[in-house]
Amino acid sequence: RAEPLALGSIKSNIGHAQAAAGVAGVIKMALAMREGVLPKTLHVDRPSSKVDWDAGEIELLTEQRPWEPGGAPRRAAVSSFGISGTNAHVILEEAPERVPVGDRGTGERPGASSKQALAGPIPLALAAKSTEALREAAGRLAAHLERAELDPTDVAHSLITTRSHFEHRAIALGEDTEQLIASLDALVRAEPSPDLIEARAGEGRLAYLLTGQGSQRLGMGKELLESDPHFKDPFEELCKELDQHLETPLREILFAKGKKAKARLADTACAQPALFAIEVALARALEEKGLKPELMAGHSVGEIAAAHISGVLELKDAARLITARGALMGALPKGGAMAAIEATEEELHDSIQGREAELSIAAVNGPASCVLSGQEEAVEEIRTHWEQEGRKTKRLEVSHAFHSPLMEPMLEEFAELCSELSFKQPRIPIVSNLTGELLGPEEATDPAYWVRHAREAVRFKDTLDTLIEQGATTYLELGPDPVLLAMARETLGSEAEAAFIPTLREGREERGALNRAIAHAHAAGAEVEWGAFFEGTGAKRVPLPTYPFQRERFW
């Protein structure tokens, strides 16, 4: 070595540590590496005369001196003679330089110009053993952010990757340090805030719910398309495939304005592929950001999007199916009607008995929530009857009577198209809204199933019952509005320990919607691949406040 071996002692710092001498020495030298300082050995009156100090091979650290990283890794040896008479020796070597997330394999240094900001608000994830500890942790973190000049993305990355994920969780959201501190302060004061998510993590499974027809609206997904490349890339791929089968490009259908544009989107030939594109793009974007479902269920047309996401249909075939389904239904004669009625399935079935050629139960959405579909006069007659009985009813704004006998003229041609497609078994479990049970490989790969799916009732209540049996406790809806979450709450009841998470909602800013959904899912206990979430940001580990232990003293 060019330099002599430097000697020091933990005993000069804290006295005889006995059984803790070894670990205390390790801590001392690890901190010395971190701080870049060789600490002074205290209380040295006279070096030992038994050592040849003048030979230049070893020296005693009687003064503090710098110990910065150099060409070779820094190393330190720790010898302990205090573990119950057993001698223990260890050599420590400094860790290799940590490469920030997103810089791996690029050859770039931390802080390089390629660092990208998160698309949307930054999530600061806190977790604790109790609510009191959670609020104290928020206060400590807020004070830490005020004192230290830290990149909020680095703080977010450090919180989620270096701290335990306890049951009591909260996510403070913000675009910058000032907003994040405001969100943390709201948590400290136990005040509601739109930028604060607080939940108790469960052990259940994450289920995606995919919205059906009727939820579409002009402009859905536009802000997200303009602000988040994770959504933009799959959406453009979907448009490219779907546009081959549409008279009007999908972008024009979705983002045009005015009454004519609204009427065009309401047409089932446009509504079905539009919803398919939004839902699939949302699912792909969430996966790119680290979130994947464990279960899926769709309402009517939503199940086709779920089938594609799960691998039942490749995009080319899924695009053919969804556009043909919409076009064939849209080509049927106008007319017919649909009405939501506050009644059980049995009650509504009894009221249409003998009129099955005119009417069908189109959907069973809850314990006392059904949809009737069929000939307009017949639907109106039944709806009026239940209204006079004091039940809530509502005529639905639709162009056709879906899932009714009026759909039957298109089934033969639709069956021919389905027979030309290639179906595979699902990679992610799907609960069928046709049977209310898990979609088996025989059904998923049978073209006849998808023909029945266009005609028979949507059994969404049974679907939810099966999701509950399968252990789902977190429900995340993919679609322009959280229509299905309201149905799920009704079926599960107000006492259910479940999380209901929307992605998009009319009237709410879409920028950052994916970050919020992922943050909420994590708070509820869902697994997130955070490496993917922070990919490209260059986020690195930074110091954080320690855990706020809630101590109780008895003396």
PDB file of N, CA and C in Angstrom, residues 214-296:
ATOM      1  N   GLY A 214     -72.891   3.239 -22.772  1.00  0.00           N
ATOM      2  CA  GLY A 214     -73.699   4.218 -22.075  1.00  0.00           C
ATOM      3  C   GLY A 214     -72.860   5.183 -21.266  1.00  0.00           C
ATOM      4  N   SER A 215     -71.630   4.768 -20.942  1.00  0.00           N
ATOM      5  CA  SER A 215     -70.744   5.628 -20.153  1.00  0.00           C
ATOM      6  C   SER A 215     -69.893   6.537 -21.031  1.00  0.00           C
ATOM      7  N   GLN A 216     -69.920   6.321 -22.354  1.00  0.00           N
ATOM      8  CA  GLN A 216     -69.058   7.099 -23.254  1.00  0.00           C
ATOM      9  C   GLN A 216     -69.429   8.575 -23.233  1.00  0.00           C
ATOM     10  N   ARG A 217     -68.431   9.436 -23.446  1.00  0.00           N
ATOM     11  CA  ARG A 217     -68.657  10.882 -23.524  1.00  0.00           C
ATOM     12  C   ARG A 217     -67.584  11.504 -24.413  1.00  0.00           C
ATOM     13  N   LEU A 218     -67.940  12.595 -25.046  1.00  0.00           N
ATOM     14  CA  LEU A 218     -66.990  13.304 -25.907  1.00  0.00           C
ATOM     15  C   LEU A 218     -65.786  13.795 -25.088  1.00  0.00           C
ATOM     16  N   GLY A 219     -64.610  13.652 -25.662  1.00  0.00           N
ATOM     17  CA  GLY A 219     -63.405  14.153 -25.009  1.00  0.00           C
ATOM     18  C   GLY A 219     -62.788  13.222 -23.998  1.00  0.00           C
ATOM     19  N   MET A 220     -63.394  12.057 -23.776  1.00  0.00           N
ATOM     20  CA  MET A 220     -62.829  11.146 -22.771  1.00  0.00           C
ATOM     21  C   MET A 220     -61.420  10.717 -23.195  1.00  0.00           C
ATOM     22  N   GLY A 221     -60.482  10.875 -22.276  1.00  0.00           N
ATOM     23  CA  GLY A 221     -59.099  10.483 -22.511  1.00  0.00           C
ATOM     24  C   GLY A 221     -58.234  11.541 -23.178  1.00  0.00           C
ATOM     25  N   LYS A 222     -58.803  12.675 -23.582  1.00  0.00           N
ATOM     26  CA  LYS A 222     -58.035  13.666 -24.343  1.00  0.00           C
ATOM     27  C   LYS A 222     -56.898  14.278 -23.518  1.00  0.00           C
ATOM     28  N   GLU A 223     -57.181  14.711 -22.299  1.00  0.00           N
ATOM     29  CA  GLU A 223     -56.144  15.305 -21.456  1.00  0.00           C
ATOM     30  C   GLU A 223     -55.061  14.286 -21.129  1.00  0.00           C
ATOM     31  N   LEU A 224     -55.463  13.059 -20.882  1.00  0.00           N
ATOM     32  CA  LEU A 224     -54.501  12.010 -20.568  1.00  0.00           C
ATOM     33  C   LEU A 224     -53.610  11.726 -21.780  1.00  0.00           C
ATOM     34  N   LEU A 225     -54.215  11.742 -22.943  1.00  0.00           N
ATOM     35  CA  LEU A 225     -53.479  11.524 -24.187  1.00  0.00           C
ATOM     36  C   LEU A 225     -52.397  12.585 -24.377  1.00  0.00           C
ATOM     37  N   GLU A 226     -52.695  13.805 -23.999  1.00  0.00           N
ATOM     38  CA  GLU A 226     -51.771  14.910 -24.188  1.00  0.00           C
ATOM     39  C   GLU A 226     -50.716  15.022 -23.093  1.00  0.00           C
ATOM     40  N   SER A 227     -50.914  14.327 -21.972  1.00  0.00           N
ATOM     41  CA  SER A 227     -50.021  14.520 -20.831  1.00  0.00           C
ATOM     42  C   SER A 227     -49.228  13.286 -20.428  1.00  0.00           C
ATOM     43  N   ASP A 228     -49.652  12.090 -20.849  1.00  0.00           N
ATOM     44  CA  ASP A 228     -48.991  10.876 -20.371  1.00  0.00           C
ATOM     45  C   ASP A 228     -48.638   9.958 -21.541  1.00  0.00           C
ATOM     46  N   PRO A 229     -47.332   9.815 -21.846  1.00  0.00           N
ATOM     47  CA  PRO A 229     -46.936   8.945 -22.966  1.00  0.00           C
ATOM     48  C   PRO A 229     -47.273   7.475 -22.727  1.00  0.00           C
ATOM     49  N   HIS A 230     -47.416   7.067 -21.473  1.00  0.00           N
ATOM     50  CA  HIS A 230     -47.788   5.683 -21.186  1.00  0.00           C
ATOM     51  C   HIS A 230     -49.184   5.369 -21.726  1.00  0.00           C
ATOM     52  N   PHE A 231     -50.061   6.378 -21.764  1.00  0.00           N
ATOM     53  CA  PHE A 231     -51.388   6.215 -22.328  1.00  0.00           C
ATOM     54  C   PHE A 231     -51.385   6.484 -23.830  1.00  0.00           C
ATOM     55  N   LYS A 232     -50.624   7.468 -24.245  1.00  0.00           N
ATOM     56  CA  LYS A 232     -50.618   7.891 -25.640  1.00  0.00           C
ATOM     57  C   LYS A 232     -50.178   6.774 -26.581  1.00  0.00           C
ATOM     58  N   ASP A 233     -49.105   6.084 -26.256  1.00  0.00           N
ATOM     59  CA  ASP A 233     -48.549   5.074 -27.168  1.00  0.00           C
ATOM     60  C   ASP A 233     -49.535   3.935 -27.445  1.00  0.00           C
ATOM     61  N   PRO A 234     -50.122   3.290 -26.418  1.00  0.00           N
ATOM     62  CA  PRO A 234     -51.087   2.229 -26.740  1.00  0.00           C
ATOM     63  C   PRO A 234     -52.356   2.753 -27.384  1.00  0.00           C
ATOM     64  N   PHE A 235     -52.773   3.970 -27.027  1.00  0.00           N
ATOM     65  CA  PHE A 235     -53.987   4.526 -27.631  1.00  0.00           C
ATOM     66  C   PHE A 235     -53.801   4.720 -29.132  1.00  0.00           C
ATOM     67  N   GLU A 236     -52.651   5.228 -29.530  1.00  0.00           N
ATOM     68  CA  GLU A 236     -52.396   5.434 -30.964  1.00  0.00           C
ATOM     69  C   GLU A 236     -52.327   4.102 -31.703  1.00  0.00           C
ATOM     70  N   GLU A 237     -51.765   3.082 -31.069  1.00  0.00           N
ATOM     71  CA  GLU A 237     -51.728   1.749 -31.690  1.00  0.00           C
ATOM     72  C   GLU A 237     -53.138   1.206 -31.875  1.00  0.00           C
ATOM     73  N   LEU A 238     -53.991   1.404 -30.872  1.00  0.00           N
ATOM     74  CA  LEU A 238     -55.375   0.940 -30.954  1.00  0.00           C
ATOM     75  C   LEU A 238     -56.133   1.681 -32.057  1.00  0.00           C
ATOM     76  N   CYS A 239     -55.936   2.995 -32.138  1.00  0.00           N
ATOM     77  CA  CYS A 239     -56.606   3.774 -33.189  1.00  0.00           C
ATOM     78  C   CYS A 239     -56.210   3.272 -34.577  1.00  0.00           C
ATOM     79  N   LYS A 240     -54.930   2.985 -34.745  1.00  0.00           N
ATOM     80  CA  LYS A 240     -54.440   2.534 -36.043  1.00  0.00           C
ATOM     81  C   LYS A 240     -55.138   1.241 -36.473  1.00  0.00           C
ATOM     82  N   GLU A 241     -55.354   0.334 -35.523  1.00  0.00           N
ATOM     83  CA  GLU A 241     -55.985  -0.948 -35.856  1.00  0.00           C
ATOM     84  C   GLU A 241     -57.494  -0.788 -36.035  1.00  0.00           C
ATOM     85  N   LEU A 242     -58.140  -0.026 -35.154  1.00  0.00           N
ATOM     86  CA  LEU A 242     -59.592   0.129 -35.218  1.00  0.00           C
ATOM     87  C   LEU A 242     -60.032   0.951 -36.425  1.00  0.00           C
ATOM     88  N   ASP A 243     -59.233   1.960 -36.800  1.00  0.00           N
ATOM     89  CA  ASP A 243     -59.612   2.840 -37.915  1.00  0.00           C
ATOM     90  C   ASP A 243     -59.762   2.085 -39.233  1.00  0.00           C
ATOM     91  N   GLN A 244     -59.126   0.924 -39.339  1.00  0.00           N
ATOM     92  CA  GLN A 244     -59.249   0.137 -40.563  1.00  0.00           C
ATOM     93  C   GLN A 244     -60.679  -0.350 -40.782  1.00  0.00           C
ATOM     94  N   HIS A 245     -61.467  -0.391 -39.696  1.00  0.00           N
ATOM     95  CA  HIS A 245     -62.829  -0.916 -39.784  1.00  0.00           C
ATOM     96  C   HIS A 245     -63.892   0.153 -39.539  1.00  0.00           C
ATOM     97  N   LEU A 246     -63.485   1.419 -39.381  1.00  0.00           N
ATOM     98  CA  LEU A 246     -64.426   2.489 -39.075  1.00  0.00           C
ATOM     99  C   LEU A 246     -64.529   3.477 -40.236  1.00  0.00           C
ATOM    100  N   GLU A 247     -65.709   4.025 -40.445  1.00  0.00           N
ATOM    101  CA  GLU A 247     -65.894   5.030 -41.499  1.00  0.00           C
ATOM    102  C   GLU A 247     -65.244   6.354 -41.107  1.00  0.00           C
ATOM    103  N   THR A 248     -65.250   6.673 -39.827  1.00  0.00           N
ATOM    104  CA  THR A 248     -64.659   7.909 -39.314  1.00  0.00           C
ATOM    105  C   THR A 248     -63.535   7.541 -38.359  1.00  0.00           C
ATOM    106  N   PRO A 249     -62.358   8.182 -38.474  1.00  0.00           N
ATOM    107  CA  PRO A 249     -61.260   7.873 -37.556  1.00  0.00           C
ATOM    108  C   PRO A 249     -61.688   8.047 -36.089  1.00  0.00           C
ATOM    109  N   LEU A 250     -61.171   7.181 -35.238  1.00  0.00           N
ATOM    110  CA  LEU A 250     -61.592   7.159 -33.842  1.00  0.00           C
ATOM    111  C   LEU A 250     -61.301   8.481 -33.121  1.00  0.00           C
ATOM    112  N   ARG A 251     -60.164   9.091 -33.419  1.00  0.00           N
ATOM    113  CA  ARG A 251     -59.842  10.375 -32.790  1.00  0.00           C
ATOM    114  C   ARG A 251     -60.937  11.414 -33.092  1.00  0.00           C
ATOM    115  N   GLU A 252     -61.386  11.430 -34.326  1.00  0.00           N
ATOM    116  CA  GLU A 252     -62.426  12.388 -34.702  1.00  0.00           C
ATOM    117  C   GLU A 252     -63.731  12.077 -33.989  1.00  0.00           C
ATOM    118  N   ILE A 253     -64.034  10.801 -33.841  1.00  0.00           N
ATOM    119  CA  ILE A 253     -65.250  10.393 -33.127  1.00  0.00           C
ATOM    120  C   ILE A 253     -65.206  10.874 -31.678  1.00  0.00           C
ATOM    121  N   LEU A 254     -64.049  10.713 -31.045  1.00  0.00           N
ATOM    122  CA  LEU A 254     -63.914  10.999 -29.614  1.00  0.00           C
ATOM    123  C   LEU A 254     -63.770  12.481 -29.295  1.00  0.00           C
ATOM    124  N   PHE A 255     -63.044  13.215 -30.133  1.00  0.00           N
ATOM    125  CA  PHE A 255     -62.635  14.555 -29.738  1.00  0.00           C
ATOM    126  C   PHE A 255     -63.307  15.680 -30.513  1.00  0.00           C
ATOM    127  N   ALA A 256     -64.278  15.327 -31.363  1.00  0.00           N
ATOM    128  CA  ALA A 256     -65.057  16.365 -32.023  1.00  0.00           C
ATOM    129  C   ALA A 256     -66.003  17.015 -31.009  1.00  0.00           C
ATOM    130  N   LYS A 257     -66.596  18.157 -31.371  1.00  0.00           N
ATOM    131  CA  LYS A 257     -67.489  18.871 -30.467  1.00  0.00           C
ATOM    132  C   LYS A 257     -68.824  19.142 -31.154  1.00  0.00           C
ATOM    133  N   GLY A 258     -69.844  19.365 -30.329  1.00  0.00           N
ATOM    134  CA  GLY A 258     -71.147  19.715 -30.868  1.00  0.00           C
ATOM    135  C   GLY A 258     -72.168  18.596 -30.744  1.00  0.00           C
ATOM    136  N   LYS A 259     -73.425  18.945 -31.064  1.00  0.00           N
ATOM    137  CA  LYS A 259     -74.515  17.980 -30.928  1.00  0.00           C
ATOM    138  C   LYS A 259     -74.376  16.813 -31.895  1.00  0.00           C
ATOM    139  N   LYS A 260     -73.938  17.116 -33.123  1.00  0.00           N
ATOM    140  CA  LYS A 260     -73.784  16.035 -34.099  1.00  0.00           C
ATOM    141  C   LYS A 260     -72.706  15.041 -33.648  1.00  0.00           C
ATOM    142  N   ALA A 261     -71.618  15.584 -33.099  1.00  0.00           N
ATOM    143  CA  ALA A 261     -70.544  14.710 -32.615  1.00  0.00           C
ATOM    144  C   ALA A 261     -71.032  13.860 -31.454  1.00  0.00           C
ATOM    145  N   LYS A 262     -71.842  14.450 -30.573  1.00  0.00           N
ATOM    146  CA  LYS A 262     -72.381  13.704 -29.435  1.00  0.00           C
ATOM    147  C   LYS A 262     -73.309  12.590 -29.901  1.00  0.00           C
ATOM    148  N   ALA A 263     -74.142  12.903 -30.886  1.00  0.00           N
ATOM    149  CA  ALA A 263     -75.057  11.901 -31.427  1.00  0.00           C
ATOM    150  C   ALA A 263     -74.294  10.773 -32.106  1.00  0.00           C
ATOM    151  N   ARG A 264     -73.206  11.109 -32.812  1.00  0.00           N
ATOM    152  CA  ARG A 264     -72.406  10.083 -33.478  1.00  0.00           C
ATOM    153  C   ARG A 264     -71.768   9.141 -32.456  1.00  0.00           C
ATOM    154  N   LEU A 265     -71.235   9.691 -31.364  1.00  0.00           N
ATOM    155  CA  LEU A 265     -70.618   8.840 -30.347  1.00  0.00           C
ATOM    156  C   LEU A 265     -71.654   7.973 -29.647  1.00  0.00           C
ATOM    157  N   ALA A 266     -72.900   8.458 -29.559  1.00  0.00           N
ATOM    158  CA  ALA A 266     -73.959   7.664 -28.939  1.00  0.00           C
ATOM    159  C   ALA A 266     -74.350   6.470 -29.799  1.00  0.00           C
ATOM    160  N   ASP A 267     -74.064   6.550 -31.105  1.00  0.00           N
ATOM    161  CA  ASP A 267     -74.351   5.432 -32.017  1.00  0.00           C
ATOM    162  C   ASP A 267     -73.491   4.244 -31.604  1.00  0.00           C
ATOM    163  N   THR A 268     -74.124   3.111 -31.439  1.00  0.00           N
ATOM    164  CA  THR A 268     -73.403   1.937 -30.939  1.00  0.00           C
ATOM    165  C   THR A 268     -72.238   1.528 -31.838  1.00  0.00           C
ATOM    166  N   ALA A 269     -72.320   1.835 -33.134  1.00  0.00           N
ATOM    167  CA  ALA A 269     -71.219   1.502 -34.045  1.00  0.00           C
ATOM    168  C   ALA A 269     -69.951   2.262 -33.699  1.00  0.00           C
ATOM    169  N   CYS A 270     -70.097   3.427 -33.077  1.00  0.00           N
ATOM    170  CA  CYS A 270     -68.938   4.226 -32.651  1.00  0.00           C
ATOM    171  C   CYS A 270     -68.646   4.041 -31.172  1.00  0.00           C
ATOM    172  N   ALA A 271     -69.698   3.916 -30.365  1.00  0.00           N
ATOM    173  CA  ALA A 271     -69.519   3.833 -28.915  1.00  0.00           C
ATOM    174  C   ALA A 271     -68.717   2.603 -28.505  1.00  0.00           C
ATOM    175  N   GLN A 272     -68.990   1.461 -29.127  1.00  0.00           N
ATOM    176  CA  GLN A 272     -68.319   0.231 -28.705  1.00  0.00           C
ATOM    177  C   GLN A 272     -66.801   0.267 -28.954  1.00  0.00           C
ATOM    178  N   PRO A 273     -66.332   0.597 -30.163  1.00  0.00           N
ATOM    179  CA  PRO A 273     -64.879   0.677 -30.346  1.00  0.00           C
ATOM    180  C   PRO A 273     -64.242   1.810 -29.545  1.00  0.00           C
ATOM    181  N   ALA A 274     -64.984   2.909 -29.313  1.00  0.00           N
ATOM    182  CA  ALA A 274     -64.432   4.019 -28.535  1.00  0.00           C
ATOM    183  C   ALA A 274     -64.164   3.584 -27.099  1.00  0.00           C
ATOM    184  N   LEU A 275     -65.119   2.913 -26.487  1.00  0.00           N
ATOM    185  CA  LEU A 275     -64.926   2.417 -25.117  1.00  0.00           C
ATOM    186  C   LEU A 275     -63.821   1.372 -25.058  1.00  0.00           C
ATOM    187  N   PHE A 276     -63.791   0.501 -26.046  1.00  0.00           N
ATOM    188  CA  PHE A 276     -62.745  -0.526 -26.111  1.00  0.00           C
ATOM    189  C   PHE A 276     -61.369   0.126 -26.118  1.00  0.00           C
ATOM    190  N   ALA A 277     -61.186   1.149 -26.942  1.00  0.00           N
ATOM    191  CA  ALA A 277     -59.876   1.798 -27.057  1.00  0.00           C
ATOM    192  C   ALA A 277     -59.468   2.465 -25.752  1.00  0.00           C
ATOM    193  N   ILE A 278     -60.383   3.188 -25.116  1.00  0.00           N
ATOM    194  CA  ILE A 278     -60.069   3.881 -23.867  1.00  0.00           C
ATOM    195  C   ILE A 278     -59.706   2.880 -22.772  1.00  0.00           C
ATOM    196  N   GLU A 279     -60.493   1.830 -22.650  1.00  0.00           N
ATOM    197  CA  GLU A 279     -60.277   0.868 -21.560  1.00  0.00           C
ATOM    198  C   GLU A 279     -58.987   0.083 -21.749  1.00  0.00           C
ATOM    199  N   VAL A 280     -58.713  -0.343 -22.957  1.00  0.00           N
ATOM    200  CA  VAL A 280     -57.482  -1.101 -23.205  1.00  0.00           C
ATOM    201  C   VAL A 280     -56.253  -0.205 -23.016  1.00  0.00           C
ATOM    202  N   ALA A 281     -56.337   1.042 -23.502  1.00  0.00           N
ATOM    203  CA  ALA A 281     -55.202   1.966 -23.332  1.00  0.00           C
ATOM    204  C   ALA A 281     -54.945   2.252 -21.856  1.00  0.00           C
ATOM    205  N   LEU A 282     -56.002   2.383 -21.066  1.00  0.00           N
ATOM    206  CA  LEU A 282     -55.840   2.591 -19.620  1.00  0.00           C
ATOM    207  C   LEU A 282     -55.148   1.394 -18.980  1.00  0.00           C
ATOM    208  N   ALA A 283     -55.584   0.179 -19.339  1.00  0.00           N
ATOM    209  CA  ALA A 283     -54.980  -1.022 -18.761  1.00  0.00           C
ATOM    210  C   ALA A 283     -53.508  -1.141 -19.128  1.00  0.00           C
ATOM    211  N   ARG A 284     -53.181  -0.868 -20.393  1.00  0.00           N
ATOM    212  CA  ARG A 284     -51.784  -0.966 -20.820  1.00  0.00           C
ATOM    213  C   ARG A 284     -50.928   0.093 -20.146  1.00  0.00           C
ATOM    214  N   ALA A 285     -51.467   1.297 -19.986  1.00  0.00           N
ATOM    215  CA  ALA A 285     -50.717   2.371 -19.334  1.00  0.00           C
ATOM    216  C   ALA A 285     -50.444   2.026 -17.873  1.00  0.00           C
ATOM    217  N   LEU A 286     -51.440   1.497 -17.190  1.00  0.00           N
ATOM    218  CA  LEU A 286     -51.250   1.103 -15.792  1.00  0.00           C
ATOM    219  C   LEU A 286     -50.203   0.004 -15.670  1.00  0.00           C
ATOM    220  N   GLU A 287     -50.225  -0.936 -16.610  1.00  0.00           N
ATOM    221  CA  GLU A 287     -49.222  -2.007 -16.576  1.00  0.00           C
ATOM    222  C   GLU A 287     -47.824  -1.454 -16.805  1.00  0.00           C
ATOM    223  N   GLU A 288     -47.685  -0.515 -17.743  1.00  0.00           N
ATOM    224  CA  GLU A 288     -46.382   0.112 -17.976  1.00  0.00           C
ATOM    225  C   GLU A 288     -45.883   0.825 -16.732  1.00  0.00           C
ATOM    226  N   LYS A 289     -46.799   1.314 -15.920  1.00  0.00           N
ATOM    227  CA  LYS A 289     -46.441   2.028 -14.698  1.00  0.00           C
ATOM    228  C   LYS A 289     -46.350   1.101 -13.492  1.00  0.00           C
ATOM    229  N   GLY A 290     -46.547  -0.192 -13.688  1.00  0.00           N
ATOM    230  CA  GLY A 290     -46.283  -1.139 -12.604  1.00  0.00           C
ATOM    231  C   GLY A 290     -47.480  -1.775 -11.942  1.00  0.00           C
ATOM    232  N   LEU A 291     -48.701  -1.564 -12.455  1.00  0.00           N
ATOM    233  CA  LEU A 291     -49.890  -2.136 -11.819  1.00  0.00           C
ATOM    234  C   LEU A 291     -50.568  -3.129 -12.754  1.00  0.00           C
ATOM    235  N   LYS A 292     -50.834  -4.329 -12.244  1.00  0.00           N
ATOM    236  CA  LYS A 292     -51.524  -5.361 -13.017  1.00  0.00           C
ATOM    237  C   LYS A 292     -52.674  -5.924 -12.183  1.00  0.00           C
ATOM    238  N   PRO A 293     -53.783  -6.291 -12.837  1.00  0.00           N
ATOM    239  CA  PRO A 293     -54.905  -6.866 -12.087  1.00  0.00           C
ATOM    240  C   PRO A 293     -54.679  -8.344 -11.800  1.00  0.00           C
ATOM    241  N   GLU A 294     -55.355  -8.830 -10.757  1.00  0.00           N
ATOM    242  CA  GLU A 294     -55.368 -10.267 -10.464  1.00  0.00           C
ATOM    243  C   GLU A 294     -56.657 -10.910 -10.953  1.00  0.00           C
ATOM    244  N   LEU A 295     -57.687 -10.084 -11.134  1.00  0.00           N
ATOM    245  CA  LEU A 295     -58.982 -10.534 -11.644  1.00  0.00           C
ATOM    246  C   LEU A 295     -59.533  -9.436 -12.541  1.00  0.00           C
ATOM    247  N   MET A 296     -60.438  -9.810 -13.467  1.00  0.00           N
ATOM    248  CA  MET A 296     -61.087  -8.812 -14.322  1.00  0.00           C
ATOM    249  C   MET A 296     -62.537  -9.189 -14.562  1.00  0.00           C
TER     250      MET A 296
END
